mmCIF file of C-alpha atoms in Angstrom:
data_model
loop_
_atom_site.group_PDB
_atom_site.id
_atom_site.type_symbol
_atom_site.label_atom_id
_atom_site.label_comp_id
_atom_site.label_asym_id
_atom_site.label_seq_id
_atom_site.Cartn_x
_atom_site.Cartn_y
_atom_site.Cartn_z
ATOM 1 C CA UNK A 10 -16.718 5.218 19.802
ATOM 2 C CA UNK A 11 -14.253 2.276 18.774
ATOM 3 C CA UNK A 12 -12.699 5.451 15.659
ATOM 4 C CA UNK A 13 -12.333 7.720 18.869
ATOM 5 C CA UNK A 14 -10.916 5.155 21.486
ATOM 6 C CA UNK A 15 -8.437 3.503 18.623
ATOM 7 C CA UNK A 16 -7.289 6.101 16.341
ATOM 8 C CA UNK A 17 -4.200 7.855 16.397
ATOM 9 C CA UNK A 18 -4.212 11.328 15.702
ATOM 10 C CA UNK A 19 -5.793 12.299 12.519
ATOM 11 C CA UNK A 20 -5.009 9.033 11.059
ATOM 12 C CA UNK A 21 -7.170 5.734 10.669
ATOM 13 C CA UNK A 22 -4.272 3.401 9.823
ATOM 14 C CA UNK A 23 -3.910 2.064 13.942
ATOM 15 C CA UNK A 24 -7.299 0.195 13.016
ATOM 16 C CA UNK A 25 -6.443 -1.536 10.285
ATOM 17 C CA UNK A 26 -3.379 -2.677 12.090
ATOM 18 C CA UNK A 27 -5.210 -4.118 15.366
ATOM 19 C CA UNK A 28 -7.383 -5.491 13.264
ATOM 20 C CA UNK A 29 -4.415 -7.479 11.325
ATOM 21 C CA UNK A 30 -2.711 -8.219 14.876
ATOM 22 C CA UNK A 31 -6.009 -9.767 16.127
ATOM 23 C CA UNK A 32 -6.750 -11.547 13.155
ATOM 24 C CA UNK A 33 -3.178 -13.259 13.118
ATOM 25 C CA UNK A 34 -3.182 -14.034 16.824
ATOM 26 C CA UNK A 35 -6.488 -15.989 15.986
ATOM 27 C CA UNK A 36 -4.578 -18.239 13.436
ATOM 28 C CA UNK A 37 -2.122 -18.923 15.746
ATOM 29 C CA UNK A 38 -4.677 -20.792 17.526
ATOM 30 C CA UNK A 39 -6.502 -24.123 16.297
ATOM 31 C CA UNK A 40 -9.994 -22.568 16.528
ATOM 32 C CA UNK A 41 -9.632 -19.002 15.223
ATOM 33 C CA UNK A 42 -13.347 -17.836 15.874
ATOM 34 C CA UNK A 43 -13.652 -19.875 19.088
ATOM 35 C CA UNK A 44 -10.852 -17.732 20.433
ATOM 36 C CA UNK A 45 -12.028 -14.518 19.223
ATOM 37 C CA UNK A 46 -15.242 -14.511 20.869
ATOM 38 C CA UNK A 47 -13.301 -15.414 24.315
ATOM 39 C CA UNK A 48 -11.311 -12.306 24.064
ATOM 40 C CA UNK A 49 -14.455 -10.734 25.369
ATOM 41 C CA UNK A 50 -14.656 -12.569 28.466
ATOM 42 C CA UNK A 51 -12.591 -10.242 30.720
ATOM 43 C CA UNK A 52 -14.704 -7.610 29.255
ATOM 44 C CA UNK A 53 -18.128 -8.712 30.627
ATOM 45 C CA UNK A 54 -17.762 -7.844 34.183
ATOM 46 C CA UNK A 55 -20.071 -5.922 35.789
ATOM 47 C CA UNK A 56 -18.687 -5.869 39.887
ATOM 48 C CA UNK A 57 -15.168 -5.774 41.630
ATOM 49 C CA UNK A 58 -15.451 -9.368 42.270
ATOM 50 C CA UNK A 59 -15.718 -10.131 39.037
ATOM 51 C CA UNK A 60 -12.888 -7.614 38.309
ATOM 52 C CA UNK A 61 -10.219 -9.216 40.836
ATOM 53 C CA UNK A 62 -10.891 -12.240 38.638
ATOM 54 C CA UNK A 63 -9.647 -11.406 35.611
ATOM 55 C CA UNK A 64 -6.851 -13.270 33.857
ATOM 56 C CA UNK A 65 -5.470 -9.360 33.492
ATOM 57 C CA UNK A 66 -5.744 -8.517 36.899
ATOM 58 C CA UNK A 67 -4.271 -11.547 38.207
ATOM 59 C CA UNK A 68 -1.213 -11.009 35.434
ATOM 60 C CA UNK A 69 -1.151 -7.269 37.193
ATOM 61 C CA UNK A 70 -0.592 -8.577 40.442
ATOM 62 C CA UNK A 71 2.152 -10.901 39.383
ATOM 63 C CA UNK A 72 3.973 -8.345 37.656
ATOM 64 C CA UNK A 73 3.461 -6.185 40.871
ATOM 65 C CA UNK A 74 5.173 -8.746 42.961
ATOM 66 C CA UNK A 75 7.937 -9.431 40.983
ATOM 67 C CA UNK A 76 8.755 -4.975 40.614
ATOM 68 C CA UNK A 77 8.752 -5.220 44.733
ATOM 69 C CA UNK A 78 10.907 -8.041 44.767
ATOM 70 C CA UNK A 79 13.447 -6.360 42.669
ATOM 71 C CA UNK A 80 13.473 -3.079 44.268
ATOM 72 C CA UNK A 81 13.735 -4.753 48.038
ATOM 73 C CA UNK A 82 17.047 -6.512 46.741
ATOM 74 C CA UNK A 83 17.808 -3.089 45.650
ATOM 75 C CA UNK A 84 17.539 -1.613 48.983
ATOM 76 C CA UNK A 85 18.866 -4.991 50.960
ATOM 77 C CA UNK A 86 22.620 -4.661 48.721
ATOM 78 C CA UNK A 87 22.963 -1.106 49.206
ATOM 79 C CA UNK A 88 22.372 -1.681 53.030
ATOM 80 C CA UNK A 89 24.594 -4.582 52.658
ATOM 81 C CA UNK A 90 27.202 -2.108 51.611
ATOM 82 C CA UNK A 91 26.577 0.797 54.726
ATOM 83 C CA UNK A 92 27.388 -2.017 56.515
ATOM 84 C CA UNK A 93 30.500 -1.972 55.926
ATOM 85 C CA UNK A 94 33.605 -0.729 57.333
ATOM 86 C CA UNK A 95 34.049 1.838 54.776
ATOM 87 C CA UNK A 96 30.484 2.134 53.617
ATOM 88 C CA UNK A 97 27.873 4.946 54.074
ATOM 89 C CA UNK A 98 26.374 3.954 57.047
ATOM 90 C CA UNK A 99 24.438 6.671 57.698
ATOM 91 C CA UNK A 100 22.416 6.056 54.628
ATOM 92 C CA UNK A 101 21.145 3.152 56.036
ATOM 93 C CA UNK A 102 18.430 5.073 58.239
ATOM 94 C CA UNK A 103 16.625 5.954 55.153
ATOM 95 C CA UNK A 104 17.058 2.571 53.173
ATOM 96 C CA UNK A 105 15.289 1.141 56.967
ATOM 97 C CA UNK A 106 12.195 3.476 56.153
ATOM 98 C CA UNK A 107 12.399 2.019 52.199
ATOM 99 C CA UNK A 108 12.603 -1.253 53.239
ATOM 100 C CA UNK A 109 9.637 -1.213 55.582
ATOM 101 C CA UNK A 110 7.455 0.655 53.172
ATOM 102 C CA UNK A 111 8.276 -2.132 50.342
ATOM 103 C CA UNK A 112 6.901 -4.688 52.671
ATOM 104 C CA UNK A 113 4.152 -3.370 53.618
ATOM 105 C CA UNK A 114 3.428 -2.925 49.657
ATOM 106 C CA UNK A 115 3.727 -6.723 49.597
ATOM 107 C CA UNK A 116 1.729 -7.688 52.649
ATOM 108 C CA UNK A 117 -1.040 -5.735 50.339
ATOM 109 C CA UNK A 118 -0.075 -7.016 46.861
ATOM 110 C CA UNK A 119 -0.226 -10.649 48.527
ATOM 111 C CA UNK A 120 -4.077 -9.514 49.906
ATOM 112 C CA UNK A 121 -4.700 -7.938 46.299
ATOM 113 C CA UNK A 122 -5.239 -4.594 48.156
ATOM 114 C CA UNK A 123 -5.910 -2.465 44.632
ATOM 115 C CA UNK A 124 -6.623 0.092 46.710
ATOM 116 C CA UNK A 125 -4.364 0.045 49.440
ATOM 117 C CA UNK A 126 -1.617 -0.252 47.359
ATOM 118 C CA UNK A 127 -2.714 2.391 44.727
ATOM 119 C CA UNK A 128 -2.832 5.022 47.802
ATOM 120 C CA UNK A 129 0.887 4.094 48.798
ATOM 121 C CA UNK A 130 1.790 3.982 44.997
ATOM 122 C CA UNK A 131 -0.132 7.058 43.788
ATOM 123 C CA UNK A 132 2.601 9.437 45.791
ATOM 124 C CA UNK A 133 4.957 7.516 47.587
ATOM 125 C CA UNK A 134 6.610 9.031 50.603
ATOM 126 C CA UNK A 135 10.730 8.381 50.719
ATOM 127 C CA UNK A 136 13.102 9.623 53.601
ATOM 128 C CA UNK A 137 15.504 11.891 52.421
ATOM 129 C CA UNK A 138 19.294 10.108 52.854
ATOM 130 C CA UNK A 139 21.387 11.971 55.608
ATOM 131 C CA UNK A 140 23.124 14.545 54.754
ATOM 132 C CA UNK A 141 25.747 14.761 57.678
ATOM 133 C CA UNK A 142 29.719 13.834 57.185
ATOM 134 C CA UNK A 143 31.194 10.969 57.957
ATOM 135 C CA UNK A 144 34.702 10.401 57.949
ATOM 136 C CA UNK A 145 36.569 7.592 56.696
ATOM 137 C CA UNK A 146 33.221 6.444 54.025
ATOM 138 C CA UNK A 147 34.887 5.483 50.658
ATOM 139 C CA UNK A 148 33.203 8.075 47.631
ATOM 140 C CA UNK A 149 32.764 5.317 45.258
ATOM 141 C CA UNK A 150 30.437 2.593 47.666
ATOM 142 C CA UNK A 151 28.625 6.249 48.868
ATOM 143 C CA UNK A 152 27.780 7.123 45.266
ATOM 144 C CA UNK A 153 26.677 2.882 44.481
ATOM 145 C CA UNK A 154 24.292 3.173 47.491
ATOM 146 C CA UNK A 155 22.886 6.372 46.091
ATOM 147 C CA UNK A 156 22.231 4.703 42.535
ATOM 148 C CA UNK A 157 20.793 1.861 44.527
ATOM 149 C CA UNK A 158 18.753 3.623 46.294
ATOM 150 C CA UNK A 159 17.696 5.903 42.510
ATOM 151 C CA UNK A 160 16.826 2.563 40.943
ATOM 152 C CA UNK A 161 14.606 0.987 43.899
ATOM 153 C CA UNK A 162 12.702 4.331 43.495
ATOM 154 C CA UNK A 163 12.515 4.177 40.288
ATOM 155 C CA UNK A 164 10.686 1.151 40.184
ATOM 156 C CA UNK A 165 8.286 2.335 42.800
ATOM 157 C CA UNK A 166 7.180 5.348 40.826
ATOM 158 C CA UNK A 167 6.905 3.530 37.742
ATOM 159 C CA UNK A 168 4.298 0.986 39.230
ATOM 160 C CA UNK A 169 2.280 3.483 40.771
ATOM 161 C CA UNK A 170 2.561 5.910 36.967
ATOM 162 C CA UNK A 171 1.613 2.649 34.613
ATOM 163 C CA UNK A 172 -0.780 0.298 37.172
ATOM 164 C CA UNK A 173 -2.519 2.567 39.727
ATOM 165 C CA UNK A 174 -3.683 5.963 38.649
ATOM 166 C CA UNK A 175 -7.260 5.087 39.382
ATOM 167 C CA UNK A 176 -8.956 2.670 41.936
ATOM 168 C CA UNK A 177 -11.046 0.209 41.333
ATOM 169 C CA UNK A 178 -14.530 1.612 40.757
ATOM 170 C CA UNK A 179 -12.813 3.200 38.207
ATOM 171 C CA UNK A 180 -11.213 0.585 36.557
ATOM 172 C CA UNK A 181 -14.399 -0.949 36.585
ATOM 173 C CA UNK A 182 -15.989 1.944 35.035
ATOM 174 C CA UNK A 183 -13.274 1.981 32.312
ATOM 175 C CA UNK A 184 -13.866 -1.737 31.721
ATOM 176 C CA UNK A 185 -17.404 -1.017 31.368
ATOM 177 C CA UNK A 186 -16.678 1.845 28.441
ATOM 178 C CA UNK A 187 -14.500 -0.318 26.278
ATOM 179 C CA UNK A 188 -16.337 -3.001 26.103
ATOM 180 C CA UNK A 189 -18.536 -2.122 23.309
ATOM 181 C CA UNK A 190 -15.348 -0.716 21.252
ATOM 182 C CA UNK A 191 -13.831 -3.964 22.030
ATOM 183 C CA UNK A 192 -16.539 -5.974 21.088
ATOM 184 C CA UNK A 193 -16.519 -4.009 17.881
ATOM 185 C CA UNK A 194 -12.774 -4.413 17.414
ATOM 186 C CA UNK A 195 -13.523 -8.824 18.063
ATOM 187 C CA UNK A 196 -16.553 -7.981 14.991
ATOM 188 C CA UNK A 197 -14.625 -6.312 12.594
ATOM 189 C CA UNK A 198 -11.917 -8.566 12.986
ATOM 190 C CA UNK A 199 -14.273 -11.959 12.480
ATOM 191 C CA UNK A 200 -15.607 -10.121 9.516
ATOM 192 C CA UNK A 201 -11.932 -9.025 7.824
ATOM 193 C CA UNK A 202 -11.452 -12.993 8.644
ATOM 194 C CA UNK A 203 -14.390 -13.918 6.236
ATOM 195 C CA UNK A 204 -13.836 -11.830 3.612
ATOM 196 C CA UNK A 205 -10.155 -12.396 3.353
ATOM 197 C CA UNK A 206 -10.903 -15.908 2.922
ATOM 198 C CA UNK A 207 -13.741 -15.432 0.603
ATOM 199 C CA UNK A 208 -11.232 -13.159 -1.779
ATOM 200 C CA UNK A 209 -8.453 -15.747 -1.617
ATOM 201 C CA UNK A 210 -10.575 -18.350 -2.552
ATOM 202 C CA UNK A 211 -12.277 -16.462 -5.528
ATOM 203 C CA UNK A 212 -8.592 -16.132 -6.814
ATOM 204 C CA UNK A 213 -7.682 -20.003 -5.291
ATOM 205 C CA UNK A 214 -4.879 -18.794 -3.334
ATOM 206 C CA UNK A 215 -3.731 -20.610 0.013
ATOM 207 C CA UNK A 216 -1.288 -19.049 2.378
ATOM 208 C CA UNK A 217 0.294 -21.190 5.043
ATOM 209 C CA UNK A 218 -1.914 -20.387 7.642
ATOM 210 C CA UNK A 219 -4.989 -21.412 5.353
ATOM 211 C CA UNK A 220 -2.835 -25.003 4.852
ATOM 212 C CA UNK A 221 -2.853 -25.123 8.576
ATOM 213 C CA UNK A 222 -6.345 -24.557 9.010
ATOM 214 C CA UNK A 223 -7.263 -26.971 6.335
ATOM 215 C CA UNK A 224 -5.175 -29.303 7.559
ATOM 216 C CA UNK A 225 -7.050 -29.558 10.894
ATOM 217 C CA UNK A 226 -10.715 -29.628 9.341
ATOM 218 C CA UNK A 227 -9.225 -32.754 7.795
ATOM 219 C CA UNK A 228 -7.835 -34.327 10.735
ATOM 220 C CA UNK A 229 -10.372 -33.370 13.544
ATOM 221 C CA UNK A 230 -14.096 -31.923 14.927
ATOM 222 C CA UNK A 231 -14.669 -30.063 17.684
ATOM 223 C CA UNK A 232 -18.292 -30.298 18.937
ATOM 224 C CA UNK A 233 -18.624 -27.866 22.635
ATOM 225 C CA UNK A 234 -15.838 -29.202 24.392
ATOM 226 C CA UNK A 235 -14.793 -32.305 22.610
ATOM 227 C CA UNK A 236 -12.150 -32.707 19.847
ATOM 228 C CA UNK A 237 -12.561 -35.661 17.731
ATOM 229 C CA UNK A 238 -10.226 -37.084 15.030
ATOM 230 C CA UNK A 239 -11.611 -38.164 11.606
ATOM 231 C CA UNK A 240 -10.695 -41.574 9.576
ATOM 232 C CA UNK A 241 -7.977 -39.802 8.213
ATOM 233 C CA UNK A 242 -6.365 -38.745 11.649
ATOM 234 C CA UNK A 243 -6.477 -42.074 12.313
ATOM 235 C CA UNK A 244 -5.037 -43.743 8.666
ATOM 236 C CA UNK A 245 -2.133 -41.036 8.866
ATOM 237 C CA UNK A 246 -0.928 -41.920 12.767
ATOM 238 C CA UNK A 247 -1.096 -45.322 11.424
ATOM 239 C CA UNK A 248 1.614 -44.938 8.661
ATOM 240 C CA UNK A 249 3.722 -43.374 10.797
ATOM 241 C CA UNK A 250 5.875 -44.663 13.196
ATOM 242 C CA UNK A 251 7.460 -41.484 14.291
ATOM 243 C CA UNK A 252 6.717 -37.867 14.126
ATOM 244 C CA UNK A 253 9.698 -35.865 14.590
ATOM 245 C CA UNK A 254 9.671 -32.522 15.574
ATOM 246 C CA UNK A 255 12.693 -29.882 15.773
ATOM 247 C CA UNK A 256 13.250 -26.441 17.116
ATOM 248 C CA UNK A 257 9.964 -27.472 19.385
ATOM 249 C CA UNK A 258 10.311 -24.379 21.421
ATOM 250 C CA UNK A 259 8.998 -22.370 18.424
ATOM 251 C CA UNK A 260 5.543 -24.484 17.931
ATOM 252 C CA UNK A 261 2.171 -22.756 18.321
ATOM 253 C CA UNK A 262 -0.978 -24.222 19.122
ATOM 254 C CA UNK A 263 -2.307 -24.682 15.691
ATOM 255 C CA UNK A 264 1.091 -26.376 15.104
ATOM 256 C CA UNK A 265 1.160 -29.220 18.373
ATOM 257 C CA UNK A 266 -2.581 -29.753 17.649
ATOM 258 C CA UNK A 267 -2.138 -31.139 13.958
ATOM 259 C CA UNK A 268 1.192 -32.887 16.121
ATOM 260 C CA UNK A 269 -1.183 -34.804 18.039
ATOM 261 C CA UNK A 270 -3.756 -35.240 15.344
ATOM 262 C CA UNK A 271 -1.370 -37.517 13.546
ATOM 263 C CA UNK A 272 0.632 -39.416 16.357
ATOM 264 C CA UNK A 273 -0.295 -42.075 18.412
ATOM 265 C CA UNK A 274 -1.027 -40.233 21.625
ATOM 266 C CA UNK A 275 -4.897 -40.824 21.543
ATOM 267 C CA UNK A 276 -4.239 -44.606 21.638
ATOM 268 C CA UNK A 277 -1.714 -44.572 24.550
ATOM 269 C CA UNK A 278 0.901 -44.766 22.212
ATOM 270 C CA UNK A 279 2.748 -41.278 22.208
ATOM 271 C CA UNK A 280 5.342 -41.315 19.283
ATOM 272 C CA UNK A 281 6.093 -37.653 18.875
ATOM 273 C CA UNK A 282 10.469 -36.959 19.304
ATOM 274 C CA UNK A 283 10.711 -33.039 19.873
ATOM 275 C CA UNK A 284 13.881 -31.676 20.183
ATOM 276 C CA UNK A 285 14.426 -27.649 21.416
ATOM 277 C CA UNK A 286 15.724 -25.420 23.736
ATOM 278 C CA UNK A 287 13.253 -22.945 25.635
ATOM 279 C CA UNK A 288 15.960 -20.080 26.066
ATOM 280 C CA UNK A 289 16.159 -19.873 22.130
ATOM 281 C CA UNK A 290 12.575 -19.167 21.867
ATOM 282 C CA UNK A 291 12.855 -16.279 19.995
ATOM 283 C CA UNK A 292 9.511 -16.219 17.404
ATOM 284 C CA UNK A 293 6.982 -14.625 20.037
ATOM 285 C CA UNK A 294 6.048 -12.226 17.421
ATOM 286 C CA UNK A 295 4.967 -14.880 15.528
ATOM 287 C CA UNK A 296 3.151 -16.105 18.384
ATOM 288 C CA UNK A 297 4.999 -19.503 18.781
ATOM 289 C CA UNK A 298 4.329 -20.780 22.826
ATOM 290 C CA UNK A 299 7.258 -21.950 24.557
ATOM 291 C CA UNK A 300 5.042 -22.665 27.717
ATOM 292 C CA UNK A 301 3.744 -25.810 25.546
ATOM 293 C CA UNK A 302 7.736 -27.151 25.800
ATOM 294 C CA UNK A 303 7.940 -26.214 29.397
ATOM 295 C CA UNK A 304 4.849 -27.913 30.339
ATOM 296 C CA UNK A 305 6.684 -31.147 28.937
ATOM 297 C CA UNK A 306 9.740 -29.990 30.189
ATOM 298 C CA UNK A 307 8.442 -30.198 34.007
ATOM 299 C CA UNK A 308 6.431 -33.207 33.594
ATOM 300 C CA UNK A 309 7.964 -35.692 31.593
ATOM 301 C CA UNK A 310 10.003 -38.550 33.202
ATOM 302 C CA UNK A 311 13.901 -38.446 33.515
ATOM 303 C CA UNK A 312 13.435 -42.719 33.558
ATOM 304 C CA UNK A 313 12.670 -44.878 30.836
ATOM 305 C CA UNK A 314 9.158 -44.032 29.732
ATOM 306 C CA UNK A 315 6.509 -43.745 27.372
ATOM 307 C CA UNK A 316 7.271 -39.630 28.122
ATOM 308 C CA UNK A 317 10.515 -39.699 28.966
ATOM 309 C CA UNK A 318 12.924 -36.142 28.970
ATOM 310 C CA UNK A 319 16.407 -36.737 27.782
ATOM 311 C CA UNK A 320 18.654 -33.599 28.659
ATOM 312 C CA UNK A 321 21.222 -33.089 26.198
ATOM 313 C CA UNK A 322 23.873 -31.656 28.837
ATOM 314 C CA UNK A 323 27.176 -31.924 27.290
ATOM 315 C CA UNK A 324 28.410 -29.689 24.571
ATOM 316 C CA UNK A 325 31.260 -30.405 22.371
ATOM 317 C CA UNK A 326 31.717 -27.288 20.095
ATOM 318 C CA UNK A 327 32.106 -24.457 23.041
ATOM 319 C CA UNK A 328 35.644 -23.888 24.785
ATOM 320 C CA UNK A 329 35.091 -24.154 28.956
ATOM 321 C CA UNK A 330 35.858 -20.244 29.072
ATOM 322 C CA UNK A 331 32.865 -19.750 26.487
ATOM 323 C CA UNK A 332 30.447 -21.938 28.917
ATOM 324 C CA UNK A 333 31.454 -20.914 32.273
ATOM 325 C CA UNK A 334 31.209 -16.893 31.391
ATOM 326 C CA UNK A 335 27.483 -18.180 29.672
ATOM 327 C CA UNK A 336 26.654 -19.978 32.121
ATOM 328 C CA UNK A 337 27.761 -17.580 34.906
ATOM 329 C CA UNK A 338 25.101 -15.157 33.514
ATOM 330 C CA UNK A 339 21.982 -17.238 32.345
ATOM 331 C CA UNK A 340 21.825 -18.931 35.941
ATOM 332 C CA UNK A 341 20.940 -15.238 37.346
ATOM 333 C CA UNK A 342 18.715 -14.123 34.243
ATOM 334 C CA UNK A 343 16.704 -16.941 32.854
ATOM 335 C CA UNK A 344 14.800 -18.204 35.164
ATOM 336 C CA UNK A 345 11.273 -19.504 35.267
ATOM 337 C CA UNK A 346 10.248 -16.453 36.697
ATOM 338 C CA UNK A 347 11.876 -14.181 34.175
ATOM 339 C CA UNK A 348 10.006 -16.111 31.578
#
């Protein structure tokens, strides 16, 4: 069942390369096996309330709100433009009928309707634009209105195509057949885990990520819930006074615990300097989590502090043209929301 749900054509190689993906996401986190097993907890759902729960579900929904978002923009600026002099304003009674249909897909998306929205979704219903003569409408703001209009339907379809071609009994139901072939994907991928490390060390070969991992069973324990640091934790955050840390944006969990392992934070004495720059975050694929800087970002202190946040504003190599165009752009673009 896992061969049939994961395989690609006649060809086995898709499993060996989940397999590898899964097995280097749980590096990238301080307790490899620990994490692996609780990649099965959205799969062990047996009822719609336990569905509507789900850390996926919940990411759906967000990602739902945002397309909706976009698309009503899409329709306010092109009735922005039939409202003008020159503009297509007869367009506008069919961008009306868009607009009302978007919110009423976000009264529902804020309720979670899965549902109620998937009916709307599944074959959404669009007035067609009017297609009497108007004198005195410029061609060019006519033909924006209409690419609008293409776009903001665009992004309507595609919601209903990739998030709600079933409802939810049936997601359920699908969630309820992968779960074993998941579960199976999680076992092989603890196993490849073992054995990889058994044949390195037969042939005593580290790789950074075994370095890592040593590193930690060094510095700490875990026991349930509670992370304790050895002797040597403590000896090493003793010897030094400062633990400096650049590109910070770029760090992974297995990389800020051993951080904190070895700085002074457990005895109220945080001496960890991190300098970085979340919009040059650019090593997702190696599964580096810029939310850890943001979360210091939006919490530490702008005053003098034991966690203070120092912005480094002013540039000196970029010519004002340079920064204002840049600037200009990433204001719009990178936002929190955006990512």
């Amino acid at each position: 069942k896992f061969v049939e749900c994961f395989a690609t054509g006649k060809s086995d190689e898709n499993l060996g390369n989940l397999i590898q993906k899964l097995y280097e996401m749980a590096m990238s986190n301080p307790f490899p096996q620990e994490w692996l097993s609780g990649c099965m907890d959205d799969y062990r759902i047996d009822s719609l309330e336990e569905l509507r729960e789900t850390e996926w579900m919940k990411m759906l929904w967000d990602a739902v709100k945002d397309e909706l978002q976009e698309a009503k923009l899409l329709v306010q600026e092109a009735r922005r433009i039939c409202s003008e002099p020159d503009g297509p304003y007869l367009y506008d009674e069919a961008l009306s009928s868009d607009l009302l249909l978007i919110r009423s897909l976000q009264e529902l998306a804020e309720k979670r309707d899965y549902n109620g929205t998937a009916e709307i979704l599944m074959k959404p219903s669009f007035a067609r634009l009017s297609t009497k003569k108007a004198a005195d409408v410029d061609e060019q703001k006519k033909q924006r209105v209409k690419d609008l209009r293409d776009e903001e339907k665009g992004i309507l379809k595609e919601l209903g195509q990739r998030y709600f071609q079933s409802t939810e009994k049936e997601l359920l139901e699908v969630i309820r057949y992968i779960r074993g072939p998941i579960e199976m994907l999680v076992e092989l991928t603890a196993e490849f885990k073992e054995q990889f490390g058994e044949a390195k060390r037969e042939k005593n070969i580290l790789d950074f990520t075994d370095m890592e991992h040593f590193a930690l069973q060094i510095l700490m324990t875990k026991e349930g819930e509670e992370i304790h640091m050895s002797q040597a934790a403590r000896e090493l955050s003793a010897k030094y006074d400062e633990v400096l840390v650049d590109e910070y944006q770029d760090s992974n969990l297995v990389q800020e615990t051993l951080i904190g392992s070895i700085s002074r934070e457990e005895t109220g004495h945080p001496n960890v300097f991190m300098v970085g720059d979340v919009k040059q975050s650019i090593y997702s694929f190696r599964l580096s989590r810029p939310e850890l800087f943001m979360q210091k970002y939006n919490t530490y202190s702008l005053e003098d502090s034991d966690r203070q946040r120092i912005d480094l504003h002013k540039n000196f190599r970029s010519r004002g043209e340079v920064l204002d165009s840049v600037k200009y752009i990433f204001r719009r673009i990178m936002k929190k929301e955006m990512g």
